[in-house]
Short mmCIF file of C-alpha atoms in Angstrom, two decimals:
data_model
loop_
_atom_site.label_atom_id
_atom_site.label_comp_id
_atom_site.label_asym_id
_atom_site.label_seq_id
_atom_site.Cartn_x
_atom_site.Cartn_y
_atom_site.Cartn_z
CA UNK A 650 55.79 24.63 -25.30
CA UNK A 651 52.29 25.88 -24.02
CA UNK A 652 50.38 24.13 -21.60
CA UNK A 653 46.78 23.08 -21.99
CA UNK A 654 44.39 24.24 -19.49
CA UNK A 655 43.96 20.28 -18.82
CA UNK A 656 47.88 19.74 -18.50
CA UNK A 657 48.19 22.89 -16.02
CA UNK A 658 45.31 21.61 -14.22
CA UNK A 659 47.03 18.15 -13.94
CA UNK A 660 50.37 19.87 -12.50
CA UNK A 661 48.44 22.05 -9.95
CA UNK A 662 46.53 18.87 -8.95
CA UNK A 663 50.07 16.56 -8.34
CA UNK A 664 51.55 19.43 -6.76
CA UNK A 665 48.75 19.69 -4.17
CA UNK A 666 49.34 15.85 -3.88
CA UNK A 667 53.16 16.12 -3.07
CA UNK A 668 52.07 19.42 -0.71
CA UNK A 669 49.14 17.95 1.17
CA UNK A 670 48.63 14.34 1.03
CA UNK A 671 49.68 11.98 3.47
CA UNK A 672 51.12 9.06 1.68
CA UNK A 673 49.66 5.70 3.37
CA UNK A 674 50.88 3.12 1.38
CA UNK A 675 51.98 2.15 -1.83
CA UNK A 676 52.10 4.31 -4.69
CA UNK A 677 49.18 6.72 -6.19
CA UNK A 678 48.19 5.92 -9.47
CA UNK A 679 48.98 8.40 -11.98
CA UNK A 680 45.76 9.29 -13.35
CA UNK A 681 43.47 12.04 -12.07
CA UNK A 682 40.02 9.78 -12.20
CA UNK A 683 37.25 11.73 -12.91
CA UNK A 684 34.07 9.65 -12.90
CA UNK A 685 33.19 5.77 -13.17
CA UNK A 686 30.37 3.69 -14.78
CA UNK A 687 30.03 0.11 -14.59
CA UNK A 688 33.48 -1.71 -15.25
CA UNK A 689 35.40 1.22 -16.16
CA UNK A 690 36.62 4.45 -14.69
CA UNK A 691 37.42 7.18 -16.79
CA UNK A 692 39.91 9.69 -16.56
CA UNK A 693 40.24 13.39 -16.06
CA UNK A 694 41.57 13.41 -19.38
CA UNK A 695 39.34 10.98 -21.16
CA UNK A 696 40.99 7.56 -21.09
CA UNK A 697 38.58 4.72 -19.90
CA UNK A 698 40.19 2.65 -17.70
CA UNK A 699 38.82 -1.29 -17.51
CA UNK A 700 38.98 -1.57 -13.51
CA UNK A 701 39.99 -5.43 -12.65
CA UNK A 702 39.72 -4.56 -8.81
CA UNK A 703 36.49 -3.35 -8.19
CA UNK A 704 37.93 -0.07 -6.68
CA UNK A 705 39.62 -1.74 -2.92
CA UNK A 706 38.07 -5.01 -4.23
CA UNK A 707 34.30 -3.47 -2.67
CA UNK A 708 32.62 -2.56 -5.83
CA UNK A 709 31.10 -5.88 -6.85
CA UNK A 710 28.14 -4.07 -8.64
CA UNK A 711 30.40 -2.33 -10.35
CA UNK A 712 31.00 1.52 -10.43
CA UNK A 713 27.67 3.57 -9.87
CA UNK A 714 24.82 0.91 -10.46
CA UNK A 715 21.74 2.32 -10.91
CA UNK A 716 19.70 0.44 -7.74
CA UNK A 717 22.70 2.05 -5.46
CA UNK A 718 22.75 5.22 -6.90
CA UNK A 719 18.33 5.39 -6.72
CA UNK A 720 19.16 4.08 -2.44
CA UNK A 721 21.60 6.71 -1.95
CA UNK A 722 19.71 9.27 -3.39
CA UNK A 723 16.27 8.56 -1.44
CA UNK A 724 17.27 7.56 1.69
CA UNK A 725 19.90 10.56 1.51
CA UNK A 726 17.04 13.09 2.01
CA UNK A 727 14.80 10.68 4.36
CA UNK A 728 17.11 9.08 7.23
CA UNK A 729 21.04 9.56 7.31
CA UNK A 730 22.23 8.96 10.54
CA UNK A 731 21.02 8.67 14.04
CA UNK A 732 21.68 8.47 17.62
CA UNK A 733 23.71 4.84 17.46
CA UNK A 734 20.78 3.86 20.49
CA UNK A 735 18.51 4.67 17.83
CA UNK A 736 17.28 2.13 15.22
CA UNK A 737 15.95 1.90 12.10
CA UNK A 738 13.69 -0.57 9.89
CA UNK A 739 16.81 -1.10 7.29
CA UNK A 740 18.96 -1.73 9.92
CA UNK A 741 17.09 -4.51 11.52
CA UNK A 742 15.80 -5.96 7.88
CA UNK A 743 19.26 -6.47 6.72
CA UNK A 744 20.58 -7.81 9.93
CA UNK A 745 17.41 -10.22 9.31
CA UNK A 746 18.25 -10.74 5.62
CA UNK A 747 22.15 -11.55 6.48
CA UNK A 748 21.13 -14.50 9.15
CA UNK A 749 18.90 -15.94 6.21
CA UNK A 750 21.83 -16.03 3.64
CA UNK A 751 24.19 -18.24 6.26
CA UNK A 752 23.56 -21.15 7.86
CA UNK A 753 22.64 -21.56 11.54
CA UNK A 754 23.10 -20.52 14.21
CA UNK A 755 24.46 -17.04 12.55
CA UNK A 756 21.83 -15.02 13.17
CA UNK A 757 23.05 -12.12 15.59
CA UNK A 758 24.51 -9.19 13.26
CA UNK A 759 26.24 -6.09 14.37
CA UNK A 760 26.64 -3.06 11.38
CA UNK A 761 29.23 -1.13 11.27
CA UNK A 762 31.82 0.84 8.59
CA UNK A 763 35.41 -0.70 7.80
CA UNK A 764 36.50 -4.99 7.55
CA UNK A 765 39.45 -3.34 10.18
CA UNK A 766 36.50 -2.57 12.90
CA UNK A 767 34.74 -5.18 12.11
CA UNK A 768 37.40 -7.56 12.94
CA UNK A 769 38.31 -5.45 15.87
CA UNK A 770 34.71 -5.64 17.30
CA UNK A 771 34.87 -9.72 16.77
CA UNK A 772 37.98 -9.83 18.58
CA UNK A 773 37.01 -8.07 21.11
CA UNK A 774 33.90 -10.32 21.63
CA UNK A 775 35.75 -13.27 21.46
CA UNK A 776 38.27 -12.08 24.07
CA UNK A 777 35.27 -10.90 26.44
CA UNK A 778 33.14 -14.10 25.76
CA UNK A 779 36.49 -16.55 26.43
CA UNK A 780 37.73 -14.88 29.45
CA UNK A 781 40.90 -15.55 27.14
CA UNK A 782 42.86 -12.50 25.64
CA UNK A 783 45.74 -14.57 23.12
CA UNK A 784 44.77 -14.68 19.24
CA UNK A 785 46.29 -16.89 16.23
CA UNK A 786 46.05 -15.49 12.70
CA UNK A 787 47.99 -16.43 9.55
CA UNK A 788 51.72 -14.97 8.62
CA UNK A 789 50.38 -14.02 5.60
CA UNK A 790 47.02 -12.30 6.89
CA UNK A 791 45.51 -9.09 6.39
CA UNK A 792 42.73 -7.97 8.76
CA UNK A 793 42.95 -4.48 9.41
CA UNK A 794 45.33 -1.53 10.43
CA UNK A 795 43.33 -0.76 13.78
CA UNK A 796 44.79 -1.91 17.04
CA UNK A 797 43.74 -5.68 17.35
CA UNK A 798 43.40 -6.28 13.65
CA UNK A 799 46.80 -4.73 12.81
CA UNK A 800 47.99 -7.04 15.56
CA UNK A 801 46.60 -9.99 13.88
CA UNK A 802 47.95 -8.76 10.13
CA UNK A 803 51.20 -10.38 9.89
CA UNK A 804 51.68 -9.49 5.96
CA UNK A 805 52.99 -6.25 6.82
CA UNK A 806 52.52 -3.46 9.13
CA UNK A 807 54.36 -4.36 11.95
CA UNK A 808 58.15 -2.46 12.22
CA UNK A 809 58.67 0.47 13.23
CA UNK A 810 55.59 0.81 15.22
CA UNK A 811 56.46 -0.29 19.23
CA UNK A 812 55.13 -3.83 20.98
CA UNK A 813 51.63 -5.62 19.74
CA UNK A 814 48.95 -6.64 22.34
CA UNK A 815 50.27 -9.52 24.30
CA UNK A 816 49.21 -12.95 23.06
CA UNK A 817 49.31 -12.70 19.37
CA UNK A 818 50.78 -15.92 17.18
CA UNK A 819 50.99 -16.51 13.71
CA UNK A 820 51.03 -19.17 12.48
CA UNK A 821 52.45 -20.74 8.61
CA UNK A 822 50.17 -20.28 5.66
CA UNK A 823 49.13 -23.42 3.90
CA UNK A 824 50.60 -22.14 0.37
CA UNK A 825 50.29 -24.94 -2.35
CA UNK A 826 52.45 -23.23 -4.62
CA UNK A 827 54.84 -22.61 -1.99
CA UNK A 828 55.15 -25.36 0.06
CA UNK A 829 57.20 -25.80 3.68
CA UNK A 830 56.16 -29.12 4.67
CA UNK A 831 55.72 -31.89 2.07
CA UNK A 832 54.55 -35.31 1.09
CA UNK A 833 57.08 -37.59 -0.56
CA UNK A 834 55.51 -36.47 -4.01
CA UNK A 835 56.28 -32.48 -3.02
CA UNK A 836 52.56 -31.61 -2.59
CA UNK A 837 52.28 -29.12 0.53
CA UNK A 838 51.55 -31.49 3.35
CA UNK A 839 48.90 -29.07 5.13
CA UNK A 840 47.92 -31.63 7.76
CA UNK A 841 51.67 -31.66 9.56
CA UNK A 842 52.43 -28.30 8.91
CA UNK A 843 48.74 -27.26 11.18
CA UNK A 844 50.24 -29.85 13.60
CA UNK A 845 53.13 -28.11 13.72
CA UNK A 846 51.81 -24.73 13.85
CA UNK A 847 49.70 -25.51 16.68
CA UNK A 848 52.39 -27.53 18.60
CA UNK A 849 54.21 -24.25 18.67
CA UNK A 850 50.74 -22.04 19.35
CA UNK A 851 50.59 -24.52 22.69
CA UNK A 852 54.12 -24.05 23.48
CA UNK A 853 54.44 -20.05 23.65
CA UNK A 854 50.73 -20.09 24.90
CA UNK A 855 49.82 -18.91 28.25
CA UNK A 856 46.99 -21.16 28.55
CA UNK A 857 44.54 -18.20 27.25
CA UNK A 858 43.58 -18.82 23.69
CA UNK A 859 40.60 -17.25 22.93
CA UNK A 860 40.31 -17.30 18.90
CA UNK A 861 41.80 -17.65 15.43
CA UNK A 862 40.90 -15.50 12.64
CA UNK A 863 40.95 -16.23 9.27
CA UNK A 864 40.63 -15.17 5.28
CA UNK A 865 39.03 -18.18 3.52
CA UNK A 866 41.73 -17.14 0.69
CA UNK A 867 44.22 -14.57 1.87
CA UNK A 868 44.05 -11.71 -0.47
CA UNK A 869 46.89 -9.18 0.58
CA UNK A 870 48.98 -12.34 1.11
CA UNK A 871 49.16 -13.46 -2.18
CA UNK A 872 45.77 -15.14 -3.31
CA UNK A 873 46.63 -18.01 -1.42
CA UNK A 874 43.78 -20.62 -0.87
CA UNK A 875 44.21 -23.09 1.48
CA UNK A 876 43.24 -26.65 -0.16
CA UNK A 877 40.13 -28.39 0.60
CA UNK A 878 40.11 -29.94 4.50
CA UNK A 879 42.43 -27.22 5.94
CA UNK A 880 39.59 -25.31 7.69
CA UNK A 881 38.04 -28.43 8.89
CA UNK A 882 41.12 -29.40 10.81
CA UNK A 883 41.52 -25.94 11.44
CA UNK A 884 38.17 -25.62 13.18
CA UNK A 885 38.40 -28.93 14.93
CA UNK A 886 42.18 -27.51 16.55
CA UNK A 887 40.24 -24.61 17.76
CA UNK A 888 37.49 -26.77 19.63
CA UNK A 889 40.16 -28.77 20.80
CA UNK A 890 41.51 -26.04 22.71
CA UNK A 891 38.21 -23.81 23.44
CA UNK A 892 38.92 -20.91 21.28
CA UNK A 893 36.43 -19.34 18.49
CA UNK A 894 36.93 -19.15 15.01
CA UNK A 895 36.68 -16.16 13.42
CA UNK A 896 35.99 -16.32 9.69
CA UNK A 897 37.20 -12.76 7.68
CA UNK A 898 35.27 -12.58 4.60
CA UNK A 899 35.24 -8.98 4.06
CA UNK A 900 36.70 -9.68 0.31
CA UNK A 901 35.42 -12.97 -0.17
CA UNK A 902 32.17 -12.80 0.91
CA UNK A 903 28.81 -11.95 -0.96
CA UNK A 904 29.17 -14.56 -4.12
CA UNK A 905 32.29 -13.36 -5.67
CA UNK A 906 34.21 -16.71 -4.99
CA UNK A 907 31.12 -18.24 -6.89
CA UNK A 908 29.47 -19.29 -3.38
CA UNK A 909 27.52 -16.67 -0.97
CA UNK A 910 30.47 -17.12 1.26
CA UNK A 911 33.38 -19.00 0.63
CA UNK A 912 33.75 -21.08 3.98
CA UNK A 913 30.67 -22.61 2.75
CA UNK A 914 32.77 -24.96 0.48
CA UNK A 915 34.61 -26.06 3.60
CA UNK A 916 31.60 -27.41 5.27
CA UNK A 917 33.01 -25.23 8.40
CA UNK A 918 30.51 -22.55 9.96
CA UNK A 919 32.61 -20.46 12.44
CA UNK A 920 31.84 -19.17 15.40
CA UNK A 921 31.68 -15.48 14.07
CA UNK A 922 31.61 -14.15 10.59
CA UNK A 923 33.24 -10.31 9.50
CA UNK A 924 32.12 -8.77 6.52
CA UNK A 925 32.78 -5.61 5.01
CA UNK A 926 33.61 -4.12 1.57
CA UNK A 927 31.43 -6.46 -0.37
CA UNK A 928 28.28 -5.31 1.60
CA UNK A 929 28.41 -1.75 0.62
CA UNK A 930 29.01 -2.62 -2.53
CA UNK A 931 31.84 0.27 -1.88
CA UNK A 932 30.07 1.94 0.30
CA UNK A 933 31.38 2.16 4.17
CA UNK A 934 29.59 -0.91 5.27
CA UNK A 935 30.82 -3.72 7.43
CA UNK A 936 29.25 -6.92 10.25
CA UNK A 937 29.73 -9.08 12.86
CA UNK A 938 27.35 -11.81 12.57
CA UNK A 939 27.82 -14.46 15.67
CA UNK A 940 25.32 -17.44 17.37
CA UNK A 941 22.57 -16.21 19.55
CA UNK A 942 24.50 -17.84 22.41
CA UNK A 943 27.94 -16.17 21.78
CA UNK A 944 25.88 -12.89 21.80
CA UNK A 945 24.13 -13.88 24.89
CA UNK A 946 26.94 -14.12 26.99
CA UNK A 947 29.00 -11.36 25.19
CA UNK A 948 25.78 -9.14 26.58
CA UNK A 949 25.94 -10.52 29.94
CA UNK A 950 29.42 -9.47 30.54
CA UNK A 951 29.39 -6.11 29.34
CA UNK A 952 30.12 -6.07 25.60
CA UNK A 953 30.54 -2.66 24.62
CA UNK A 954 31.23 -1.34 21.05
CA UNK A 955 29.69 1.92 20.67
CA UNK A 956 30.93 3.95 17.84
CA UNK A 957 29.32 7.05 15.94
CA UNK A 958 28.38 4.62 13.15
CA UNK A 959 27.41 1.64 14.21
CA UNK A 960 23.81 0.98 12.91
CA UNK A 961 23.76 3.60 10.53
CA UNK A 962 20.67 3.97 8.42
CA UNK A 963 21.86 5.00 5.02
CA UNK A 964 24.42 2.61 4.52
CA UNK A 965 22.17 -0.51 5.97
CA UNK A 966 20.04 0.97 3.31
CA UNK A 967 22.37 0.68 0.89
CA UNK A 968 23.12 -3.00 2.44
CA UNK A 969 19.48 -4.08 1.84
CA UNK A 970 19.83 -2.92 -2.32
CA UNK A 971 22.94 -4.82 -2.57
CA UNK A 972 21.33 -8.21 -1.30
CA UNK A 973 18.43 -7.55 -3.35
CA UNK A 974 20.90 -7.18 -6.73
CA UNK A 975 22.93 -10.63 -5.34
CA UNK A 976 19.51 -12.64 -5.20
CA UNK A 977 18.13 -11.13 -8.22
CA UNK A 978 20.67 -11.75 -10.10
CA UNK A 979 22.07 -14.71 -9.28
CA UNK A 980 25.71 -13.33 -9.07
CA UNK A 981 26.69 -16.24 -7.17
CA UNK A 982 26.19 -18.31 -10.58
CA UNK A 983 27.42 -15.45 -12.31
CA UNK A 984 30.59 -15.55 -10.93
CA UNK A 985 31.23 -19.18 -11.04
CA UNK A 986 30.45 -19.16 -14.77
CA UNK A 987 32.62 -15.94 -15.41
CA UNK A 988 35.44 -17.14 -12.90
CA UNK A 989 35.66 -20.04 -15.16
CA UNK A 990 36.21 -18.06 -18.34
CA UNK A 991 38.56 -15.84 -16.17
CA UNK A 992 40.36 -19.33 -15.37
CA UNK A 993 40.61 -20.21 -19.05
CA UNK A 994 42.21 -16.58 -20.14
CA UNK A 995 44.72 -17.02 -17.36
CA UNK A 996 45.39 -20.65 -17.67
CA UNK A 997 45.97 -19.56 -21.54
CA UNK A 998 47.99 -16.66 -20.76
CA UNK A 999 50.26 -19.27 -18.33
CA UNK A 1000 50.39 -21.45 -21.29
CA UNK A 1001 51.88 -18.63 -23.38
CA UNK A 1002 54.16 -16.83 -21.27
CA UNK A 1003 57.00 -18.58 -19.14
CA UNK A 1004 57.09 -16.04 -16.24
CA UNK A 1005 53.58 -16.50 -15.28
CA UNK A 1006 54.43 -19.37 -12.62
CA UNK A 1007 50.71 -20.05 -10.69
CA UNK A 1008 46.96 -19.39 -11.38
CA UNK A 1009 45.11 -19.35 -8.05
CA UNK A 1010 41.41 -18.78 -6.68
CA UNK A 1011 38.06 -18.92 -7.13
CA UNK A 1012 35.47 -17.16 -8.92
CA UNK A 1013 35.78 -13.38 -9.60
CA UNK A 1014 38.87 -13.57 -6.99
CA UNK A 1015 41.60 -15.03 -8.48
CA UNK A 1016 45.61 -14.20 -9.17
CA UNK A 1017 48.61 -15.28 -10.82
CA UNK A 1018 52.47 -14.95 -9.70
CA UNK A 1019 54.93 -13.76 -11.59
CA UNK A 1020 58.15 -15.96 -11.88
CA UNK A 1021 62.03 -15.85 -12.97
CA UNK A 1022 61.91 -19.13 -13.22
CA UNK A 1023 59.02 -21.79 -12.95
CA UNK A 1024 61.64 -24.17 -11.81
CA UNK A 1025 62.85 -21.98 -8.47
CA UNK A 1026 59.67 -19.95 -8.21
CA UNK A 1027 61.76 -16.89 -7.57
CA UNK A 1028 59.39 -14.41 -7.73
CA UNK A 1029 59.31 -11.32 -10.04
CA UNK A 1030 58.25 -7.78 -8.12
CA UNK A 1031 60.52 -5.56 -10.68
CA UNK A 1032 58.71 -7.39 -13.21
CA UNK A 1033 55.14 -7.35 -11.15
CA UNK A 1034 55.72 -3.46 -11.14
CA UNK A 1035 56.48 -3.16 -15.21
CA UNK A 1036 53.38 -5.19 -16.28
CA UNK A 1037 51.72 -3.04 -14.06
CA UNK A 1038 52.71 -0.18 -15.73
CA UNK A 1039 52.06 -1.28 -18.89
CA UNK A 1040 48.53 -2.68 -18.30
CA UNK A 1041 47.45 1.20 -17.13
CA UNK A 1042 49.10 2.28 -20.62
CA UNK A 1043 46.89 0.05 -22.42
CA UNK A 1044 43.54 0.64 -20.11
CA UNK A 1045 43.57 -1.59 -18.02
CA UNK A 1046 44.02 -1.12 -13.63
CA UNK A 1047 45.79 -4.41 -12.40
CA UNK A 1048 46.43 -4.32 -8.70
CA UNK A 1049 49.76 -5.95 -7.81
CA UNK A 1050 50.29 -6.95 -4.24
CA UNK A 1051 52.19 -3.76 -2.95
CA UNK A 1052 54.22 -5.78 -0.20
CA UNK A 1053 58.02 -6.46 -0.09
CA UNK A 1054 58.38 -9.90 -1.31
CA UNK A 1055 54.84 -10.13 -2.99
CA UNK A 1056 55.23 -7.13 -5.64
CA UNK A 1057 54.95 -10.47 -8.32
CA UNK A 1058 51.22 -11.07 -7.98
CA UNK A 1059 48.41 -9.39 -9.19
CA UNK A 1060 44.73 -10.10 -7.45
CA UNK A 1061 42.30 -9.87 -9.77
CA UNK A 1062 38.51 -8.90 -9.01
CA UNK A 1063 36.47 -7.43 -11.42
CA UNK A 1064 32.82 -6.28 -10.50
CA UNK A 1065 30.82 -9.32 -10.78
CA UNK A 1066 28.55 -7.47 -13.10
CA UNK A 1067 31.19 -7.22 -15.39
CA UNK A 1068 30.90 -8.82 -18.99
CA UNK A 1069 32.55 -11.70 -20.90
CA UNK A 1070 33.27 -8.93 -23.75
CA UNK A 1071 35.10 -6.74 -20.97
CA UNK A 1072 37.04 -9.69 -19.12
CA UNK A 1073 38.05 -10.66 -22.36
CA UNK A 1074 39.45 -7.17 -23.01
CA UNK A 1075 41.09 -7.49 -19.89
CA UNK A 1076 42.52 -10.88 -20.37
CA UNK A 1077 43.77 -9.47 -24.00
CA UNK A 1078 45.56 -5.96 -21.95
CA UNK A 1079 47.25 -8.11 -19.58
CA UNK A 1080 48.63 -10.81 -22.28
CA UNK A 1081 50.10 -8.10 -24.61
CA UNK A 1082 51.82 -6.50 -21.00
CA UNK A 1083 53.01 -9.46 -19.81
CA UNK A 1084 54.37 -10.16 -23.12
CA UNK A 1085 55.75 -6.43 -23.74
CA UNK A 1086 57.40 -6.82 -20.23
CA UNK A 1087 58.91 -9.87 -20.33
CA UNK A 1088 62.23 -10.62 -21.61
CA UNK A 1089 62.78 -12.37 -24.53
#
């Protein structure tokens, strides 16, 4: 048989994968992507692919809108990046525009690139500010693969690599689905199980906790919400013992849970707020926003994080456009109104097929588990990987949580400019997979 100049193209290009790339995770999809446009990507070969992740779950204006692409391109030629002493009016007017989306006292901001150094550089503040060096994350978190985020991530990441930072404790996710502690009715009893959590925190403690960080919903983990109240008792253990909270939203922030962030339903406001992904709309864009009085004494002892990016012009730029699109457009009432047709289409698919065991989330960021059985809850990752599989087949990019143990649920995030015609199409691709998949 003769190869196509496209097909010898394609085996030169895999080749030079298996020669050159470093694998880092997970598996590489097995399309060459050539260009993207709104909701879809296309391929090198010309199959449009409906993207239900929004890229790493960053694009939420979609692949390639036009006010990004018109930034990019003007500020490109005018300011790219500077001295990181050096600042710049869109650096200042979105660290501005960010303290006027949250509620006081956020108002101190500090830009940088990734959610990972984001986190790092609020960890680092709250371990400076506290005099206190031991943090408390979630078992099932995700906040980074740098040195005191990766320390803090607890859903994977950890063997094989030597000893953590001293001080780190994780403690049980409040999983609904899942539950460890319950009430006589078998609802997850979240109250005992944080008393418990922290009763152990105070045991192995040295007597220096200086913060617990947090994903409003855990995304990596599972899309696992914790129900209404947990963060409330969760902030008031934190007081209790002096510590900061540290809020991650670098995947739930910016309106796609259907709020601007999605601590706000919570009635919590923590003591510093990470965002990233979401704010450069997929561009390298991340912040630290913190009280005037946390930075005040951060500053007085010496806070240093000076990196080649921090403050960069272009991207702030880029940060400034994004905002603009979010207010314009109302995306946070977007998303509740299409998260609630996304809830319908999964809640229908559940009602159709008996291996889909739990619909979870919140607005454009929401999941469902695959099951064995909806009586055990044994979960499904051979299964997770098939209807994963499939959905690419049929044009449609489903991300499946890549850990051991979690390979059953799929997190679903779709631009939040995407339309009710193409998260129907989506919804219709992943019924015919799951059904195609599933046995009989």
């Amino acid at each position: 048989m003769t190869l196509t100049t496209e097909q010898s193209t394609a085996g030169q290009f895999w080749s030079d994968v298996d020669r050159h790339l470093v694998r880092y995770g997970g598996w590489f999809t097995p399309e060459i992507i050539d260009r993207a446009a709104g909701s879809f990507v296309y391929t090198a070969d010309g199959r449009q692919i409906l993207d239900f992740t929004s890229g790493q779950m960053s694009a939420i204006l979609g692949h390639c809108h036009p006010a990004i692409v018109a930034t990019v391109q003007r500020e490109i030629a005018r300011l790219d990046h500077l001295f990181s002493g050096m600042l710049s009016r869109s650096v200042v007017d979105l660290a501005r525009r960010l303290a006027e989306s949250l509620p006081a006292p956020l108002e101190k901001a500090l830009l940088l690139t990734t959610g990972a150094e984001s986190n790092e550089a609020a960890i680092r503040m709250a371990k400076l500010v506290t005099g206190r060096h031991e943090i408390v994350a979630f078992a099932r978190s995700w906040h980074g693969m740098t040195h005191a985020a990766a320390a803090a991530t607890y859903s994977a990441g950890h063997h094989g690599y030597g000893p953590t930072p001293p001080g780190n404790f994780a403690i049980p996710t409040p999983n609904p689905y899942r539950p460890d502690f319950t009430t006589p009715d078998g609802e997850l009893d979240w109250q005992r199980q944080l008393d418990y959590a922290f009763a152990l925190v105070d045991a192995q403690s040295s007597g220096s906790l200086a913060a617990c960080i947090v994903e409003p919903i855990l995304s990596s983990g599972g899309i696992i919400e914790p129900p209404p109240g947990y963060f409330a008792a969760l902030a008031a253990k934190c007081r209790e013992r002096g510590m900061l909270l540290i809020v991650d939203e670098a995947q739930t922030g910016l309106c796609r849970t259907g709020t601007w962030y999605a601590f706000q339903r919570d009635g919590i406001v923590p003591d510093i707020l990470t965002l990233s992904k979401t704010l450069g709309a997929g561009l390298p864009l991340a912040a630290v926003i913190t009280t005037a009085e946390i930075e005040q004494r951060a500053h007085e002892r010496g806070y240093l994080f000076y990196t080649t990016h921090v403050s960069d012009p272009l991207v702030a730029a880029v940060g400034n456009t994004v905002l603009d699109v979010l207010q314009q457009e109302q995306m946070d009432v977007r998303a509740r109104e299409l998260g609630d047709v996304l809830r319908a289409g999964l809640l229908d698919i559940k009602d159709r097929h008996d291996v889909v065991g739990d619909v979870r989330g919140r607005g454009l960021m929401q999941g469902i588990e695959l099951v064995l059985d909806r009586t055990t809850r044994e979960g499904a990752d051979a299964l997770g990987a098939q209807v994963t599989r499939r959905c690419l087949e049929l044009g449609l990019h489903m991300n499946v949580v890549q850990l051991p143990g979690m390979g059953s649920t799929f997190r679903i995030a779709p631009p939040l400019t995407i339309t009710r015609e193409e998260l129907a199409l989506g919804l219709e691709i992943l019924d015919q997979a799951i059904g195609e998949a599933a046995p009989a």
